[in-house]
XYZ file of C-alpha atoms in Angstrom:
330
model
C 165.986 71.833 284.332
C 162.874 69.618 284.213
C 162.774 66.160 285.638
C 162.474 63.119 283.278
C 158.947 61.668 283.549
C 160.216 58.588 285.137
C 161.739 60.759 287.909
C 158.549 62.686 288.316
C 156.452 59.515 288.372
C 158.742 58.031 290.994
C 158.072 61.331 293.078
C 154.201 61.136 292.517
C 154.034 57.440 293.379
C 155.766 58.357 296.827
C 153.667 61.586 297.347
C 150.576 59.898 299.297
C 153.135 58.231 301.781
C 155.104 61.360 302.284
C 152.025 63.561 302.961
C 150.815 60.855 305.274
C 153.994 61.008 307.100
C 154.192 64.669 307.128
C 150.668 65.049 308.577
C 151.213 62.772 311.460
C 154.469 64.513 312.102
C 153.215 67.971 311.941
C 149.544 67.824 312.928
C 148.953 70.365 309.923
C 147.628 69.392 306.516
C 148.975 72.798 304.965
C 152.417 72.504 306.521
C 152.506 68.700 305.458
C 151.862 69.857 301.882
C 154.568 72.568 302.213
C 157.228 70.051 303.125
C 156.386 67.582 300.611
C 156.698 70.256 298.041
C 159.996 71.408 299.324
C 160.973 67.628 299.313
C 159.974 67.581 295.660
C 162.378 70.727 294.931
C 165.218 68.884 296.547
C 164.350 65.757 294.490
C 164.317 67.935 291.426
C 167.836 69.315 292.231
C 169.332 66.197 293.103
C 171.332 63.814 290.919
C 168.862 61.019 290.683
C 171.410 58.542 289.178
C 173.451 58.702 292.538
C 170.316 57.940 294.559
C 170.374 54.165 295.090
C 166.800 53.960 297.087
C 164.535 56.747 296.024
C 161.911 55.921 298.636
C 164.456 55.965 301.493
C 166.095 59.348 300.283
C 162.689 60.991 300.001
C 161.735 59.701 303.263
C 165.058 60.916 304.839
C 164.768 64.488 303.416
C 160.980 64.959 304.166
C 161.496 63.801 307.871
C 164.492 65.904 308.309
C 162.304 68.937 306.977
C 159.892 67.907 309.392
C 161.970 68.194 312.440
C 163.080 71.569 311.247
C 159.382 72.449 310.984
C 158.464 71.066 314.483
C 161.352 73.071 316.208
C 160.253 76.236 314.551
C 156.740 75.470 315.239
C 157.250 74.941 318.987
C 158.628 78.690 319.259
C 155.234 80.093 317.131
C 152.950 78.102 319.339
C 154.180 79.932 322.504
C 152.563 82.930 321.196
C 149.454 81.192 319.767
C 146.106 82.668 320.794
C 144.390 79.879 323.025
C 144.773 76.288 322.782
C 146.437 74.545 319.813
C 144.889 71.748 318.180
C 145.901 69.496 315.426
C 144.183 69.981 312.061
C 141.347 67.134 311.735
C 140.919 65.213 308.536
C 137.591 64.097 307.333
C 137.031 60.305 306.581
C 138.488 59.245 303.259
C 141.084 61.791 303.057
C 144.188 60.330 301.525
C 146.614 62.078 303.924
C 145.326 60.150 306.611
C 147.637 57.366 305.221
C 147.415 53.533 305.911
C 144.743 52.375 308.150
C 145.028 48.646 307.885
C 146.135 47.825 311.112
C 145.223 48.890 314.502
C 148.583 50.481 315.177
C 147.944 52.640 311.995
C 144.637 53.606 312.801
C 145.712 54.528 316.296
C 148.478 56.730 315.464
C 146.235 59.022 313.361
C 143.371 59.116 315.791
C 142.746 62.644 317.136
C 143.457 61.890 320.639
C 146.871 60.375 319.632
C 147.631 63.304 317.546
C 147.046 65.593 320.500
C 149.451 63.501 322.463
C 152.032 63.610 319.968
C 152.417 67.307 320.604
C 153.944 66.568 323.808
C 157.027 64.401 322.536
C 160.135 65.921 321.317
C 160.562 66.071 317.476
C 162.901 63.092 317.350
C 160.630 60.998 319.460
C 157.661 61.910 317.217
C 159.743 61.088 314.205
C 160.713 57.689 315.517
C 157.267 57.088 316.928
C 155.486 57.746 313.515
C 157.858 56.017 311.264
C 157.841 52.924 313.505
C 154.400 52.806 314.718
C 152.342 53.928 311.614
C 154.582 52.928 308.653
C 156.345 49.961 310.251
C 159.954 51.144 309.333
C 162.679 48.948 310.972
C 164.935 50.530 313.699
C 167.780 49.996 311.205
C 165.871 52.126 308.320
C 164.850 54.912 310.957
C 168.482 54.901 312.174
C 169.609 55.623 308.861
C 166.826 58.254 308.056
C 167.698 60.228 311.591
C 171.317 59.501 311.584
C 171.137 57.478 314.775
C 172.180 54.144 315.982
C 169.840 51.278 315.856
C 170.055 51.190 319.852
C 169.194 54.933 319.907
C 166.319 54.554 317.713
C 164.872 51.572 319.793
C 165.244 53.549 322.985
C 163.656 56.502 321.426
C 160.903 54.507 320.277
C 160.213 52.931 323.564
C 160.265 56.020 325.363
C 157.964 57.698 323.039
C 155.628 54.884 323.097
C 155.687 54.883 327.121
C 154.936 58.571 327.092
C 152.125 58.034 324.688
C 150.712 55.280 326.725
C 151.028 57.250 329.977
C 149.125 60.211 328.660
C 146.332 57.918 327.659
C 146.092 56.461 331.129
C 146.056 59.941 332.327
C 142.713 60.413 330.827
C 140.903 63.362 329.218
C 143.625 65.793 328.016
C 146.078 63.003 327.503
C 144.000 60.574 325.360
C 141.653 57.673 325.663
C 141.801 55.601 328.900
C 139.745 52.797 327.428
C 137.684 51.627 324.375
C 134.109 50.793 323.647
C 134.089 47.313 322.114
C 133.120 47.855 318.485
C 133.185 51.453 318.728
C 136.810 52.224 319.367
C 137.810 55.932 318.857
C 140.612 54.696 316.581
C 138.764 53.173 313.603
C 134.953 52.667 314.271
C 132.828 52.611 311.136
C 130.791 55.267 309.884
C 127.462 53.910 311.344
C 128.666 53.645 314.922
C 130.109 56.963 314.544
C 126.799 58.600 313.452
C 125.112 56.874 316.385
C 127.391 58.422 318.830
C 127.068 61.641 317.552
C 123.338 61.410 316.958
C 123.089 60.342 320.948
C 125.366 63.398 321.838
C 123.581 65.874 319.539
C 120.155 64.797 321.017
C 121.507 65.713 324.638
C 123.304 68.936 323.675
C 119.968 70.221 321.988
C 117.678 69.118 324.772
C 118.181 72.388 326.744
C 119.010 70.579 329.849
C 122.273 69.667 331.068
C 121.246 66.288 332.765
C 121.203 64.402 329.450
C 124.566 65.397 328.602
C 126.035 64.766 332.213
C 124.859 61.152 331.648
C 127.004 60.781 328.506
C 130.025 62.542 329.953
C 132.764 60.890 332.364
C 133.066 62.630 335.549
C 136.548 64.064 334.383
C 135.165 64.983 330.796
C 136.864 68.098 329.243
C 136.062 70.354 326.494
C 138.483 72.179 324.567
C 138.512 74.484 321.278
C 140.995 76.146 318.880
C 139.986 79.278 317.484
C 143.559 80.605 316.583
C 142.511 83.959 317.628
C 140.150 84.292 314.756
C 136.917 82.627 316.178
C 136.304 82.935 319.697
C 137.217 80.140 321.661
C 138.092 79.777 325.497
C 141.841 79.846 326.165
C 141.565 77.042 328.745
C 139.699 73.829 328.826
C 136.184 73.241 330.475
C 136.690 70.511 333.098
C 134.380 68.273 334.580
C 131.235 66.952 333.447
C 128.741 69.858 334.909
C 130.939 72.419 333.606
C 131.260 70.802 330.116
C 127.474 70.190 330.015
C 126.713 73.732 330.826
C 128.999 75.059 328.325
C 127.856 72.755 325.517
C 123.900 73.602 326.616
C 124.870 77.248 325.849
C 126.871 76.322 322.565
C 123.933 74.604 320.929
C 121.367 77.199 322.002
C 120.230 79.016 318.777
C 121.010 82.741 318.946
C 121.237 85.467 316.160
C 124.580 86.352 317.495
C 125.921 83.027 316.709
C 124.342 82.844 313.418
C 125.981 86.235 312.574
C 129.495 84.751 313.856
C 129.200 81.851 311.572
C 127.628 83.486 308.517
C 124.302 81.721 308.613
C 122.702 78.891 310.293
C 124.743 75.747 309.802
C 123.812 72.241 309.107
C 125.382 69.695 311.468
C 126.795 66.312 310.011
C 127.658 63.284 312.152
C 130.693 61.673 310.346
C 134.349 60.540 311.250
C 137.569 62.494 311.442
C 140.706 60.826 312.187
C 138.769 57.661 312.339
C 136.612 58.682 315.219
C 133.089 60.196 315.905
C 132.877 63.996 314.707
C 130.244 66.631 314.612
C 130.836 68.867 311.532
C 129.295 72.378 311.150
C 128.882 73.355 307.587
C 127.462 76.712 306.523
C 126.937 77.217 302.645
C 129.321 74.508 301.580
C 131.825 75.699 304.010
C 133.198 73.638 306.885
C 133.000 76.078 310.098
C 134.119 73.562 312.722
C 134.786 70.162 313.479
C 133.943 68.733 316.982
C 135.870 65.288 317.693
C 134.322 63.325 320.165
C 136.328 60.828 322.383
C 134.522 58.075 323.925
C 135.293 55.442 326.255
C 133.349 52.529 328.245
C 132.560 55.176 330.807
C 131.412 57.801 328.516
C 132.534 60.855 326.341
C 135.894 61.739 327.869
C 137.136 64.679 325.594
C 135.510 66.997 323.216
C 137.879 68.790 320.948
C 136.654 71.585 318.635
C 138.520 72.852 315.667
C 137.144 76.187 314.434
C 140.382 78.071 313.524
C 139.460 78.614 309.621
C 143.123 78.197 308.890
C 142.813 74.700 309.873
C 139.632 73.805 307.947
C 140.610 74.779 304.262
C 141.086 71.166 303.463
C 138.224 69.860 305.063
C 136.095 72.281 303.109
C 137.774 71.176 299.940
C 136.953 67.461 300.959
C 133.472 68.483 301.651
C 132.964 69.923 298.044
C 133.769 66.292 296.720
C 130.448 65.361 298.357
C 129.610 62.079 299.767
C 128.991 62.675 303.332
C 125.385 62.159 303.310
C 122.624 64.499 304.893
C 122.770 66.384 307.913
C 121.688 65.076 311.282
C 120.379 68.371 312.127
C 119.573 71.181 309.496
C 120.081 75.025 310.335
C 121.202 74.201 313.840
C 121.299 77.692 315.098
């Protein structure tokens, strides 16, 4: 039976927030859309007259669907080919959710999205609801069927794990920030400057300019999902990363054949931080997220798995991303 328009409108009004929660929980836009759709089906089947607070009911259903998805995803990722990285979202994507506060911007930064993979599903849920959406511990306790004390303990434990991961450096997150150019929430012009500087060094044909930009413990890792060649383990150390990047940005016919043409490279923001986006005939082929600290670039994470770039390509088709910093790069 079709829902009354008022009930459909209630759900549609909640959809942006539900998608933003699900994306932070799952690290995947497509999976986030799936659980939001499943939440809608359950809303459709429910007796709306018996639901006192619709937004709380929807959040509870969605969060528990995400917990189930995270549990099964962990098993699937054990057989994933190569490194697994979250799906990056381009600037302006509504699924990024609220970015008014430093905590909200931080919670969706690519470095923190990577770190959230290390938390247990319940820790991740509590962290996301509290840090990014400012739910009270009483509300979180009701959503997750916990006591308020357990919610508080879980949040403090999750926040400590995230902080420790950031202190550990490259694979864990950002040990510091550049004043005015924080990885979580820099403006578009600052992001472009960072990417342009990086690209100039990467296409110089020499490793020395790259080494100067990188921290001594810099890492580079890519997610090809077994569909695009990507090294299974990370490159570690400034010299190793610089050599890898010099080879990556050296033009070659084999690379053009792999990507289906010669890509245009754009400097934009993804998840609030500087990113280099490779586009071939309107299709986003790869997104390279740069993580910068006061000491230099500490991590380079590249998403080239085509399954995780559909939404970016859709966003790209809408336009508004300016001109490339380097045309026909390869």
